[in-house]
Short mmCIF file of N, CA and C in Angstrom, two decimals:
data_model
loop_
_atom_site.label_atom_id
_atom_site.label_comp_id
_atom_site.label_asym_id
_atom_site.label_seq_id
_atom_site.Cartn_x
_atom_site.Cartn_y
_atom_site.Cartn_z
N MET A 177 -11.25 -25.22 -59.54
CA MET A 177 -11.80 -25.86 -58.73
C MET A 177 -11.74 -24.82 -57.11
N SER A 178 -12.59 -24.48 -56.37
CA SER A 178 -12.96 -23.97 -55.29
C SER A 178 -12.41 -24.22 -54.23
N GLU A 179 -11.96 -23.95 -53.10
CA GLU A 179 -11.26 -24.65 -52.37
C GLU A 179 -12.43 -24.67 -50.71
N PRO A 180 -12.45 -25.73 -50.16
CA PRO A 180 -13.00 -26.09 -49.12
C PRO A 180 -13.80 -24.88 -47.87
N THR A 181 -14.74 -25.13 -47.74
CA THR A 181 -15.11 -24.04 -46.71
C THR A 181 -14.20 -24.11 -45.41
N ALA A 182 -13.90 -23.52 -44.75
CA ALA A 182 -13.60 -23.73 -43.26
C ALA A 182 -14.73 -23.76 -42.59
N VAL A 183 -14.79 -24.60 -41.81
CA VAL A 183 -15.93 -24.31 -40.48
C VAL A 183 -15.51 -23.28 -39.59
N PRO A 184 -16.25 -22.84 -38.91
CA PRO A 184 -15.78 -21.49 -38.22
C PRO A 184 -15.38 -22.59 -36.80
N TYR A 185 -14.68 -21.91 -35.97
CA TYR A 185 -14.60 -22.21 -34.51
C TYR A 185 -15.49 -21.67 -33.53
N ARG A 186 -15.73 -22.34 -32.66
CA ARG A 186 -16.79 -21.42 -31.51
C ARG A 186 -15.98 -20.74 -30.61
N ARG A 187 -16.04 -19.19 -30.56
CA ARG A 187 -15.38 -18.61 -29.81
C ARG A 187 -14.52 -19.11 -28.52
N LEU A 188 -13.73 -19.08 -28.07
CA LEU A 188 -13.45 -19.16 -26.60
C LEU A 188 -12.93 -18.20 -25.73
N SER A 189 -13.29 -18.37 -24.34
CA SER A 189 -12.97 -18.05 -23.19
C SER A 189 -11.60 -17.72 -22.75
N ARG A 190 -10.95 -16.97 -22.13
CA ARG A 190 -9.24 -17.17 -21.80
C ARG A 190 -9.56 -17.79 -21.03
N SER A 191 -9.87 -18.72 -20.63
CA SER A 191 -9.75 -20.11 -19.62
C SER A 191 -9.80 -21.61 -20.58
N GLU A 192 -10.84 -21.19 -21.74
CA GLU A 192 -10.92 -22.29 -22.47
C GLU A 192 -9.65 -22.48 -23.24
N GLU A 193 -9.61 -21.17 -23.93
CA GLU A 193 -8.16 -21.02 -24.60
C GLU A 193 -6.54 -21.09 -24.36
N ARG A 194 -6.87 -21.10 -23.28
CA ARG A 194 -5.83 -21.96 -22.41
C ARG A 194 -5.33 -23.07 -22.63
N VAL A 195 -6.53 -24.01 -22.00
CA VAL A 195 -6.51 -25.56 -22.22
C VAL A 195 -6.26 -26.17 -23.43
N ILE A 196 -7.60 -25.42 -24.10
CA ILE A 196 -7.77 -26.46 -25.11
C ILE A 196 -6.63 -25.99 -26.82
N VAL A 197 -5.96 -24.80 -26.74
CA VAL A 197 -5.49 -23.95 -27.68
C VAL A 197 -4.03 -24.14 -27.14
N HIS A 198 -3.56 -24.03 -25.80
CA HIS A 198 -2.39 -23.66 -25.31
C HIS A 198 -1.59 -24.94 -24.33
N LYS A 199 -2.73 -25.92 -24.09
CA LYS A 199 -2.86 -27.30 -23.58
C LYS A 199 -2.39 -27.18 -22.26
N GLY A 200 -3.05 -26.80 -22.13
CA GLY A 200 -3.10 -26.47 -19.88
C GLY A 200 -3.93 -27.53 -19.38
N THR A 201 -4.40 -27.48 -18.60
CA THR A 201 -5.21 -28.34 -17.79
C THR A 201 -5.57 -27.63 -16.01
N GLU A 202 -7.00 -27.89 -16.39
CA GLU A 202 -7.76 -27.24 -15.24
C GLU A 202 -7.62 -27.74 -14.23
N PRO A 203 -7.69 -27.70 -12.90
CA PRO A 203 -7.78 -27.88 -11.53
C PRO A 203 -8.45 -29.22 -11.36
N ALA A 204 -7.72 -30.08 -10.77
CA ALA A 204 -9.18 -31.13 -10.37
C ALA A 204 -10.35 -30.90 -9.72
N PHE A 205 -10.86 -32.20 -10.43
CA PHE A 205 -12.71 -31.94 -9.27
C PHE A 205 -13.10 -30.67 -9.71
N SER A 206 -12.38 -29.53 -10.72
CA SER A 206 -13.14 -28.44 -10.28
C SER A 206 -14.24 -28.21 -12.12
N GLY A 207 -14.19 -29.03 -12.64
CA GLY A 207 -15.06 -29.43 -14.26
C GLY A 207 -16.61 -29.68 -14.11
N GLU A 208 -17.04 -28.94 -14.92
CA GLU A 208 -18.27 -29.22 -14.51
C GLU A 208 -19.00 -30.79 -14.86
N PHE A 209 -18.49 -31.47 -15.77
CA PHE A 209 -18.52 -32.83 -16.14
C PHE A 209 -17.92 -34.37 -15.41
N ASP A 210 -17.15 -33.89 -14.18
CA ASP A 210 -16.52 -34.40 -13.55
C ASP A 210 -17.36 -35.68 -12.75
N SER A 211 -17.99 -35.10 -12.17
CA SER A 211 -19.15 -35.96 -11.86
C SER A 211 -20.90 -35.97 -12.11
N HIS A 212 -21.05 -35.98 -13.76
CA HIS A 212 -21.71 -35.68 -14.34
C HIS A 212 -22.34 -36.71 -15.28
N PHE A 213 -23.39 -37.74 -14.81
CA PHE A 213 -23.33 -39.20 -15.79
C PHE A 213 -25.05 -38.58 -16.33
N GLY A 214 -25.27 -38.05 -17.20
CA GLY A 214 -26.33 -38.06 -17.68
C GLY A 214 -25.89 -38.73 -19.45
N ALA A 215 -26.99 -38.94 -19.92
CA ALA A 215 -27.16 -39.70 -21.03
C ALA A 215 -27.36 -38.54 -22.09
N GLY A 216 -25.73 -39.20 -23.06
CA GLY A 216 -25.67 -38.29 -24.09
C GLY A 216 -24.09 -38.14 -24.94
N THR A 217 -24.07 -36.99 -25.36
CA THR A 217 -22.56 -36.90 -26.01
C THR A 217 -21.85 -35.34 -25.71
N TYR A 218 -20.61 -36.11 -25.33
CA TYR A 218 -19.60 -34.72 -25.07
C TYR A 218 -18.96 -34.82 -26.45
N SER A 219 -19.02 -33.54 -26.72
CA SER A 219 -18.20 -32.94 -28.21
C SER A 219 -17.53 -31.85 -27.58
N CYS A 220 -16.55 -31.39 -28.99
CA CYS A 220 -15.07 -30.68 -28.87
C CYS A 220 -16.04 -29.59 -28.74
N ARG A 221 -15.57 -28.76 -27.36
CA ARG A 221 -16.36 -27.33 -27.21
C ARG A 221 -15.76 -26.39 -28.23
N ARG A 222 -14.32 -26.46 -28.73
CA ARG A 222 -14.14 -25.54 -30.53
C ARG A 222 -14.80 -25.48 -31.20
N CYS A 223 -14.83 -27.28 -31.70
CA CYS A 223 -15.24 -26.85 -33.06
C CYS A 223 -16.44 -27.88 -33.33
N GLY A 224 -17.01 -28.64 -32.50
CA GLY A 224 -18.47 -28.87 -32.04
C GLY A 224 -17.99 -31.01 -32.56
N ARG A 225 -17.04 -31.34 -33.06
CA ARG A 225 -17.20 -32.48 -33.26
C ARG A 225 -17.27 -33.48 -32.00
N PRO A 226 -18.17 -34.52 -32.53
CA PRO A 226 -18.76 -35.68 -31.23
C PRO A 226 -17.22 -35.89 -30.73
N LEU A 227 -17.37 -36.49 -29.39
CA LEU A 227 -15.86 -36.96 -29.04
C LEU A 227 -16.46 -38.00 -28.58
N TYR A 228 -17.28 -38.16 -26.88
CA TYR A 228 -17.21 -39.55 -26.33
C TYR A 228 -19.48 -39.96 -26.14
N ARG A 229 -19.50 -40.99 -25.91
CA ARG A 229 -20.29 -41.29 -25.53
C ARG A 229 -20.47 -40.99 -23.92
N SER A 230 -22.02 -41.07 -23.36
CA SER A 230 -22.05 -41.00 -21.82
C SER A 230 -22.00 -42.56 -21.68
N GLU A 231 -22.21 -43.76 -22.57
CA GLU A 231 -22.30 -44.63 -22.04
C GLU A 231 -21.09 -45.29 -21.75
N ASP A 232 -19.82 -44.91 -22.10
CA ASP A 232 -18.05 -44.40 -22.18
C ASP A 232 -17.51 -44.18 -20.96
N LYS A 233 -18.13 -43.30 -20.20
CA LYS A 233 -17.66 -42.38 -19.13
C LYS A 233 -17.95 -43.26 -17.80
N PHE A 234 -16.87 -42.96 -17.31
CA PHE A 234 -16.77 -43.62 -15.93
C PHE A 234 -16.35 -42.66 -14.61
N ASP A 235 -16.67 -43.58 -13.63
CA ASP A 235 -16.28 -42.68 -11.93
C ASP A 235 -14.59 -43.25 -11.97
N SER A 236 -13.62 -42.55 -12.35
CA SER A 236 -12.42 -42.94 -12.30
C SER A 236 -11.94 -42.17 -11.05
N GLY A 237 -12.17 -41.34 -10.05
CA GLY A 237 -12.07 -41.02 -8.92
C GLY A 237 -10.81 -39.86 -9.05
N CYS A 238 -10.10 -39.92 -10.58
CA CYS A 238 -9.05 -38.79 -10.66
C CYS A 238 -9.38 -37.27 -10.32
N GLY A 239 -10.51 -36.71 -10.43
CA GLY A 239 -11.10 -35.56 -10.56
C GLY A 239 -11.24 -34.88 -11.68
N TRP A 240 -10.68 -35.64 -13.07
CA TRP A 240 -11.64 -34.97 -14.77
C TRP A 240 -12.43 -36.10 -15.14
N PRO A 241 -13.14 -36.11 -16.36
CA PRO A 241 -13.43 -36.74 -17.01
C PRO A 241 -12.89 -38.02 -17.64
N ALA A 242 -14.04 -39.24 -17.02
CA ALA A 242 -13.16 -40.45 -17.92
C ALA A 242 -13.84 -41.01 -18.42
N PHE A 243 -13.25 -41.66 -19.81
CA PHE A 243 -14.09 -42.44 -20.65
C PHE A 243 -13.06 -43.80 -21.10
N ASP A 244 -13.80 -44.91 -21.40
CA ASP A 244 -13.27 -45.59 -21.42
C ASP A 244 -12.73 -45.85 -23.51
N ASP A 245 -13.13 -45.18 -23.89
CA ASP A 245 -13.45 -44.95 -25.40
C ASP A 245 -13.62 -43.97 -26.11
N GLU A 246 -13.40 -44.08 -27.04
CA GLU A 246 -13.73 -42.93 -28.13
C GLU A 246 -14.86 -43.16 -29.13
N LEU A 247 -15.78 -42.20 -29.93
CA LEU A 247 -16.06 -42.12 -30.95
C LEU A 247 -15.17 -42.84 -32.10
N PRO A 248 -15.84 -43.33 -32.84
CA PRO A 248 -14.44 -44.01 -34.12
C PRO A 248 -13.73 -42.60 -35.14
N GLY A 249 -12.26 -42.66 -34.75
CA GLY A 249 -11.96 -41.16 -35.75
C GLY A 249 -11.99 -39.94 -35.10
N ALA A 250 -12.30 -39.90 -33.94
CA ALA A 250 -13.32 -38.89 -32.95
C ALA A 250 -11.79 -37.74 -32.25
N VAL A 251 -10.57 -39.03 -31.76
CA VAL A 251 -9.84 -38.32 -30.97
C VAL A 251 -8.31 -38.82 -31.79
N ARG A 252 -7.18 -37.97 -31.36
CA ARG A 252 -6.08 -37.95 -31.81
C ARG A 252 -5.04 -38.08 -30.48
N ARG A 253 -4.13 -39.41 -30.85
CA ARG A 253 -3.49 -39.73 -29.89
C ARG A 253 -1.88 -39.29 -30.43
N LEU A 254 -1.11 -38.44 -29.63
CA LEU A 254 0.33 -37.92 -29.93
C LEU A 254 1.09 -38.52 -28.44
N PRO A 255 2.25 -38.29 -28.85
CA PRO A 255 2.96 -38.31 -27.68
C PRO A 255 3.20 -36.73 -27.05
N ASP A 256 3.61 -36.88 -25.55
CA ASP A 256 3.24 -35.73 -24.82
C ASP A 256 4.81 -35.46 -24.88
N PRO A 257 4.92 -34.09 -24.76
CA PRO A 257 6.57 -33.09 -24.17
C PRO A 257 7.07 -34.27 -23.37
N ASP A 258 6.75 -34.57 -22.25
CA ASP A 258 6.84 -34.95 -21.21
C ASP A 258 7.68 -36.67 -21.28
N GLY A 259 7.43 -37.04 -22.46
CA GLY A 259 7.78 -38.25 -22.83
C GLY A 259 7.55 -39.49 -21.56
N GLN A 260 6.45 -39.13 -20.87
CA GLN A 260 5.68 -39.84 -20.23
C GLN A 260 4.49 -40.50 -21.05
N ARG A 261 3.78 -39.84 -20.86
CA ARG A 261 2.21 -39.66 -21.11
C ARG A 261 1.78 -39.49 -22.99
N ILE A 262 0.89 -40.05 -23.16
CA ILE A 262 -0.45 -40.00 -24.62
C ILE A 262 -1.16 -38.63 -24.18
N GLU A 263 -0.78 -37.38 -24.85
CA GLU A 263 -1.66 -36.11 -25.38
C GLU A 263 -2.71 -36.90 -26.03
N ILE A 264 -3.80 -36.27 -26.09
CA ILE A 264 -5.14 -36.96 -26.98
C ILE A 264 -6.16 -35.29 -27.19
N GLU A 265 -5.92 -35.33 -28.83
CA GLU A 265 -6.32 -34.15 -29.50
C GLU A 265 -7.74 -34.38 -30.12
N CYS A 266 -8.81 -33.25 -30.32
CA CYS A 266 -9.73 -33.73 -30.89
C CYS A 266 -9.51 -33.92 -32.67
N ALA A 267 -9.85 -34.79 -33.16
CA ALA A 267 -8.96 -35.33 -34.41
C ALA A 267 -9.90 -34.06 -35.53
N GLY A 268 -11.06 -33.37 -34.99
CA GLY A 268 -11.32 -32.21 -36.50
C GLY A 268 -10.72 -31.18 -35.99
N CYS A 269 -10.18 -30.83 -34.72
CA CYS A 269 -9.48 -29.10 -34.88
C CYS A 269 -8.40 -29.48 -34.61
N GLY A 270 -7.67 -30.34 -33.89
CA GLY A 270 -6.44 -30.27 -33.01
C GLY A 270 -6.63 -30.14 -31.14
N GLY A 271 -7.40 -29.60 -31.20
CA GLY A 271 -7.91 -28.83 -29.46
C GLY A 271 -7.47 -30.06 -28.28
N HIS A 272 -6.59 -29.58 -27.48
CA HIS A 272 -6.45 -29.95 -26.91
C HIS A 272 -7.41 -30.85 -25.49
N LEU A 273 -7.55 -32.20 -25.53
CA LEU A 273 -8.36 -32.67 -24.32
C LEU A 273 -8.16 -33.33 -23.13
N GLY A 274 -6.93 -34.05 -23.57
CA GLY A 274 -6.27 -34.42 -21.92
C GLY A 274 -5.66 -35.50 -22.50
N HIS A 275 -5.15 -36.51 -21.55
CA HIS A 275 -4.63 -38.10 -21.72
C HIS A 275 -4.73 -39.12 -21.61
N VAL A 276 -4.35 -39.65 -22.31
CA VAL A 276 -5.08 -41.20 -22.39
C VAL A 276 -3.82 -41.98 -21.52
N PHE A 277 -4.69 -42.61 -20.71
CA PHE A 277 -3.68 -43.79 -19.87
C PHE A 277 -4.02 -45.50 -20.10
N LEU A 278 -3.21 -46.47 -20.20
CA LEU A 278 -3.46 -47.37 -20.77
C LEU A 278 -3.07 -48.53 -19.78
N GLY A 279 -3.32 -49.57 -19.33
CA GLY A 279 -2.87 -50.60 -18.34
C GLY A 279 -3.27 -50.47 -17.35
N GLU A 280 -4.51 -49.43 -16.84
CA GLU A 280 -4.41 -49.08 -15.35
C GLU A 280 -5.52 -50.43 -14.70
N HIS A 281 -5.92 -50.99 -15.29
CA HIS A 281 -7.12 -52.29 -14.73
C HIS A 281 -8.21 -51.86 -14.33
N ILE A 282 -8.53 -50.72 -14.97
CA ILE A 282 -9.82 -49.79 -14.26
C ILE A 282 -11.22 -50.37 -14.67
N THR A 283 -10.85 -50.76 -15.88
CA THR A 283 -12.75 -50.78 -16.72
C THR A 283 -11.77 -52.01 -17.67
N PRO A 284 -12.79 -52.77 -18.09
CA PRO A 284 -12.37 -53.67 -19.10
C PRO A 284 -11.67 -53.74 -20.09
N LYS A 285 -12.00 -52.10 -20.45
CA LYS A 285 -11.09 -52.02 -21.93
C LYS A 285 -9.71 -51.36 -21.67
N ASN A 286 -9.31 -51.45 -20.12
CA ASN A 286 -8.28 -50.93 -19.84
C ASN A 286 -7.59 -49.55 -20.50
N THR A 287 -8.45 -48.75 -20.32
CA THR A 287 -8.46 -47.33 -20.96
C THR A 287 -8.85 -46.43 -20.62
N ARG A 288 -8.07 -45.01 -19.86
CA ARG A 288 -8.90 -44.02 -19.41
C ARG A 288 -8.37 -42.69 -20.49
N HIS A 289 -9.46 -42.21 -20.82
CA HIS A 289 -9.06 -40.84 -21.22
C HIS A 289 -9.72 -40.09 -20.32
N CYS A 290 -8.65 -38.93 -19.79
CA CYS A 290 -8.72 -38.14 -18.75
C CYS A 290 -8.57 -37.41 -19.69
N VAL A 291 -10.01 -35.96 -19.87
CA VAL A 291 -10.42 -34.89 -19.97
C VAL A 291 -11.00 -34.39 -19.23
N ASN A 292 -10.34 -32.83 -19.98
CA ASN A 292 -10.75 -31.52 -18.86
C ASN A 292 -11.96 -31.17 -19.47
N SER A 293 -12.96 -31.09 -18.40
CA SER A 293 -14.38 -30.68 -18.85
C SER A 293 -14.25 -29.89 -19.28
N ILE A 294 -13.47 -28.56 -19.27
CA ILE A 294 -13.06 -27.19 -20.38
C ILE A 294 -13.12 -27.82 -22.14
N SER A 295 -13.03 -28.68 -22.32
CA SER A 295 -12.78 -28.94 -23.60
C SER A 295 -13.79 -29.19 -24.11
N MET A 296 -15.07 -29.64 -23.74
CA MET A 296 -15.97 -30.41 -24.03
C MET A 296 -17.68 -29.20 -23.89
N VAL A 297 -18.37 -29.68 -24.50
CA VAL A 297 -19.69 -29.43 -24.37
C VAL A 297 -20.84 -30.50 -24.78
N PHE A 298 -21.46 -31.32 -24.08
CA PHE A 298 -22.61 -31.85 -23.73
C PHE A 298 -23.67 -31.72 -24.42
N THR A 299 -24.24 -32.74 -24.83
CA THR A 299 -25.79 -32.66 -25.42
C THR A 299 -26.56 -33.67 -24.98
N PRO A 300 -27.55 -33.47 -24.22
CA PRO A 300 -27.95 -35.06 -23.36
C PRO A 300 -29.01 -35.41 -25.09
N LYS A 301 -29.16 -36.56 -24.67
CA LYS A 301 -29.59 -37.98 -25.74
C LYS A 301 -31.19 -37.40 -25.34
N ALA A 302 -31.94 -37.05 -26.23
CA ALA A 302 -33.32 -37.34 -26.98
C ALA A 302 -34.27 -38.48 -26.01
N SER A 303 -35.37 -37.97 -25.39
CA SER A 303 -36.18 -38.82 -25.16
C SER A 303 -37.52 -38.92 -25.31
N PRO A 304 -38.29 -39.37 -25.38
CA PRO A 304 -39.63 -39.40 -25.79
C PRO A 304 -40.51 -37.90 -25.20
N ALA A 305 -40.07 -37.24 -24.41
CA ALA A 305 -40.76 -36.87 -23.32
C ALA A 305 -40.21 -35.66 -23.85
N ASN A 306 -38.99 -35.43 -24.09
CA ASN A 306 -37.97 -34.51 -25.18
C ASN A 306 -37.37 -34.74 -26.40
N PRO A 307 -38.02 -34.30 -27.42
CA PRO A 307 -37.47 -35.45 -28.31
C PRO A 307 -35.70 -34.51 -28.92
N THR A 308 -36.08 -33.15 -28.74
CA THR A 308 -34.99 -32.41 -29.63
C THR A 308 -33.63 -32.58 -28.09
N GLY A 309 -33.83 -33.21 -27.10
CA GLY A 309 -32.83 -33.38 -26.38
C GLY A 309 -32.14 -33.04 -25.35
#
């Protein structure tokens, strides 16, 4: 029986590795997706797994991209070492995404995924004028 072929991870810059691998945080209001609201899908920068739909993104004013839902099975929730928060990571590769906060009453789903822009890549939704996205 042969072993499954490992999916290669994307090569990361130092700053990407600091956040994604070593669980760092980018400075508030510095990420490329904080004020980005185009239609499409946000995927893990490290492994490419789709994580969030643009329809679930909202402006929380926190300084990082915020989503009130994730794609099914895409995000894993873990207790943060600080004991106060819930860490979120890519279910595909374990890359650090940020934290999830519950009970803030900001959206009807009462959930805020606070995600580092540097942990994601964005793929625009295909349109009739641009069928490849």
